[in-house]
mmCIF file of C-alpha atoms in Angstrom:
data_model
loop_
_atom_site.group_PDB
_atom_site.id
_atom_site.type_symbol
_atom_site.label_atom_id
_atom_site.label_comp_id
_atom_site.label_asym_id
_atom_site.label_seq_id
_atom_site.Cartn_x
_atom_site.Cartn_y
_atom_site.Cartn_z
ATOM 1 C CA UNK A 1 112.015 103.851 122.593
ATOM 2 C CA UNK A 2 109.087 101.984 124.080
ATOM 3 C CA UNK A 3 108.358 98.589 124.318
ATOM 4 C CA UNK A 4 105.209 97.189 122.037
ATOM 5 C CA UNK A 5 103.108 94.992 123.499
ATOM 6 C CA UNK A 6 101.307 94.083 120.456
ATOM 7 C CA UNK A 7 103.208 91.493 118.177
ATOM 8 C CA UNK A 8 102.471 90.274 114.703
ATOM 9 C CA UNK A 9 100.102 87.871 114.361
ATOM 10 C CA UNK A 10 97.935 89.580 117.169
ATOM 11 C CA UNK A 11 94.087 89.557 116.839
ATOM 12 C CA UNK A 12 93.237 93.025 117.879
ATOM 13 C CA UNK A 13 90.322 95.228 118.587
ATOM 14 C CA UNK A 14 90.629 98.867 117.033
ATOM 15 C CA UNK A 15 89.173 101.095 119.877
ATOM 16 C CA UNK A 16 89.585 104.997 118.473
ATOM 17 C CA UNK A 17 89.674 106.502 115.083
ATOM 18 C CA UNK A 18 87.579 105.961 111.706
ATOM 19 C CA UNK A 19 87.214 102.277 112.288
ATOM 20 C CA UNK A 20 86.450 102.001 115.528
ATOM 21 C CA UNK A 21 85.333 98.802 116.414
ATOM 22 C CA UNK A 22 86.796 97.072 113.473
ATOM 23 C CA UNK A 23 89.282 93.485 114.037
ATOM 24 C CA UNK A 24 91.756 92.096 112.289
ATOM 25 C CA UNK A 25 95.056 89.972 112.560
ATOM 26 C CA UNK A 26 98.439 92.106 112.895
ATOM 27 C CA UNK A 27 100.313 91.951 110.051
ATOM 28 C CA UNK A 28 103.286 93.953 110.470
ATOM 29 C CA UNK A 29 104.648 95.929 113.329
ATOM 30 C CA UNK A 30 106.494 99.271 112.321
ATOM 31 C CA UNK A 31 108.252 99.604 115.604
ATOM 32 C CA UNK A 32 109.981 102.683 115.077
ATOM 33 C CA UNK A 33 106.917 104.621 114.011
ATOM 34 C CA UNK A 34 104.757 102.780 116.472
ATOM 35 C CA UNK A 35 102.033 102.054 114.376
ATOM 36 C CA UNK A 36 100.669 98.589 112.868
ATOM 37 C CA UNK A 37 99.342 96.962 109.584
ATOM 38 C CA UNK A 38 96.139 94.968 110.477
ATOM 39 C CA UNK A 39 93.976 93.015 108.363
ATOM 40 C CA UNK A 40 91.299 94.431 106.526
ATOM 41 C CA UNK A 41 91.875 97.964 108.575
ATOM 42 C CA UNK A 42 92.024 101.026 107.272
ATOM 43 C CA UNK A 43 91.989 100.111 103.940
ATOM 44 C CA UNK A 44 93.422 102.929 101.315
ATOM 45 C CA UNK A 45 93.037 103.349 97.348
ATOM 46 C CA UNK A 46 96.682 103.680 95.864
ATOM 47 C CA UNK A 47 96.765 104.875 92.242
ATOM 48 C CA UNK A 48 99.480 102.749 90.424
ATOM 49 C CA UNK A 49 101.187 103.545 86.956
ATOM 50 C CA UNK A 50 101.336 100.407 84.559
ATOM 51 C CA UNK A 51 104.468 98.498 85.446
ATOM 52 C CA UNK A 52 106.017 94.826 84.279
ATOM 53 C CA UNK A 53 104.188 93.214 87.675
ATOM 54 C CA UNK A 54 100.893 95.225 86.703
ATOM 55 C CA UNK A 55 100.640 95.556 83.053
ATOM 56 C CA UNK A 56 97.167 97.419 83.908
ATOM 57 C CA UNK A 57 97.558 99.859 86.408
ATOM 58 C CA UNK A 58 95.307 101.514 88.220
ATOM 59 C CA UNK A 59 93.174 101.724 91.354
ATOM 60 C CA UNK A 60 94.951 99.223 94.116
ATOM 61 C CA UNK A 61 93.376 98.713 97.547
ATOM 62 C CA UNK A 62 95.874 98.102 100.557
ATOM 63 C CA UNK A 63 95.990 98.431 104.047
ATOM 64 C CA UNK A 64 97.496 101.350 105.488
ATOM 65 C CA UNK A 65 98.637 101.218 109.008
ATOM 66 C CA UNK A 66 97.335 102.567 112.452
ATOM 67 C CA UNK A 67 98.621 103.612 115.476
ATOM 68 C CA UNK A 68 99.311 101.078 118.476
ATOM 69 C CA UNK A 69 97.908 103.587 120.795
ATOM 70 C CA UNK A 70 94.610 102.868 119.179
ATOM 71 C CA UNK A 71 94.824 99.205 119.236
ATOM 72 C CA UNK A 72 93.308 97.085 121.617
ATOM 73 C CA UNK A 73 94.631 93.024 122.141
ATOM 74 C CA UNK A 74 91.497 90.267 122.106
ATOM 75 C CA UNK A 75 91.677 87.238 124.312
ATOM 76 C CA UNK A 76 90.775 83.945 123.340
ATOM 77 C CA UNK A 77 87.207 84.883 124.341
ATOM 78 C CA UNK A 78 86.988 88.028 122.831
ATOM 79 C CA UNK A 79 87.516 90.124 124.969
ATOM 80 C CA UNK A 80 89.686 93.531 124.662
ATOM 81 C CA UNK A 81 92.608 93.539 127.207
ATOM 82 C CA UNK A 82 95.729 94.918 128.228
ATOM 83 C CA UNK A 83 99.058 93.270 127.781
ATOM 84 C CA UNK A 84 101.430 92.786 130.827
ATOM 85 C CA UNK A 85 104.987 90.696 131.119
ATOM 86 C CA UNK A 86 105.773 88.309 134.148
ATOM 87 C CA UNK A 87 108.759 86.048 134.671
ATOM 88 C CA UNK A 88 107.437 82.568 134.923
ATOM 89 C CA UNK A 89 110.524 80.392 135.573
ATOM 90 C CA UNK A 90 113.214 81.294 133.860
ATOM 91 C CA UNK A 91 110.748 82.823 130.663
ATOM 92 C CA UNK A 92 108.799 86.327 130.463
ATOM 93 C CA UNK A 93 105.846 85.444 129.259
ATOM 94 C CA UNK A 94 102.750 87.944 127.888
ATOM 95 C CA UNK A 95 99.735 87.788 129.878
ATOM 96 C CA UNK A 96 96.365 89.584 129.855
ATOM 97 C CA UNK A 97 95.763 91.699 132.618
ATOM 98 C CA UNK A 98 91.637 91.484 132.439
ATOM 99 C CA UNK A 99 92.216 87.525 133.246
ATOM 100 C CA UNK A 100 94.766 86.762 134.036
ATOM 101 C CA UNK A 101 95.900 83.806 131.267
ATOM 102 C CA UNK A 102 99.682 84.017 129.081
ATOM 103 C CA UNK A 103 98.633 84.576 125.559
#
């Protein structure tokens, strides 16, 4: 199994697919199917019956997730970048590899 390089709480850039271009904060990593929930990505209609927590039913909206391979990570400045590791002391630290800085 592979390392991921993006981590919840990410801001990332979605570079392929049906919402290409679209950001959003990580939500949840799904590490063994290597895929991510982000924020306001890929949003799906689930059809719900009535139940005690939704009396109503109905049409629900959620965010379905999307493959890390089509993820890109955002620096502070905005910028889409790839994620290396470096020992910095005694710590490996995350840092972009566009400038250089630990995220």
């Amino acid at each position: 199994m592979t390392k991921l390089k993006i981590k919840t709480g990410d801001t990332v850039k979605v570079i392929a697919g049906d919402h290409k271009g679209s950001e959003g904060k990580v939500q949840k990593v799904l590490i063994e199917k290597n895929k991510a929930i982000v924020e306001g990505v890929n949003m799906v209609k689930k059809h719900t019956k009535p139940s005690a927590q939704n009396p109503q039913g109905g049409i629900v909206e959620k965010e379905a997730a999307i493959h890390i391979s089509n993820l890109s990570l955002l620096t502070s400045k905005g910028e889409t970048t790839r994620v290396g590791y470096r020992i910095e002391g005694d710590k490996k630290v995350r840092f972009s590899t566009k400038s250089n800085e630990v995220i």
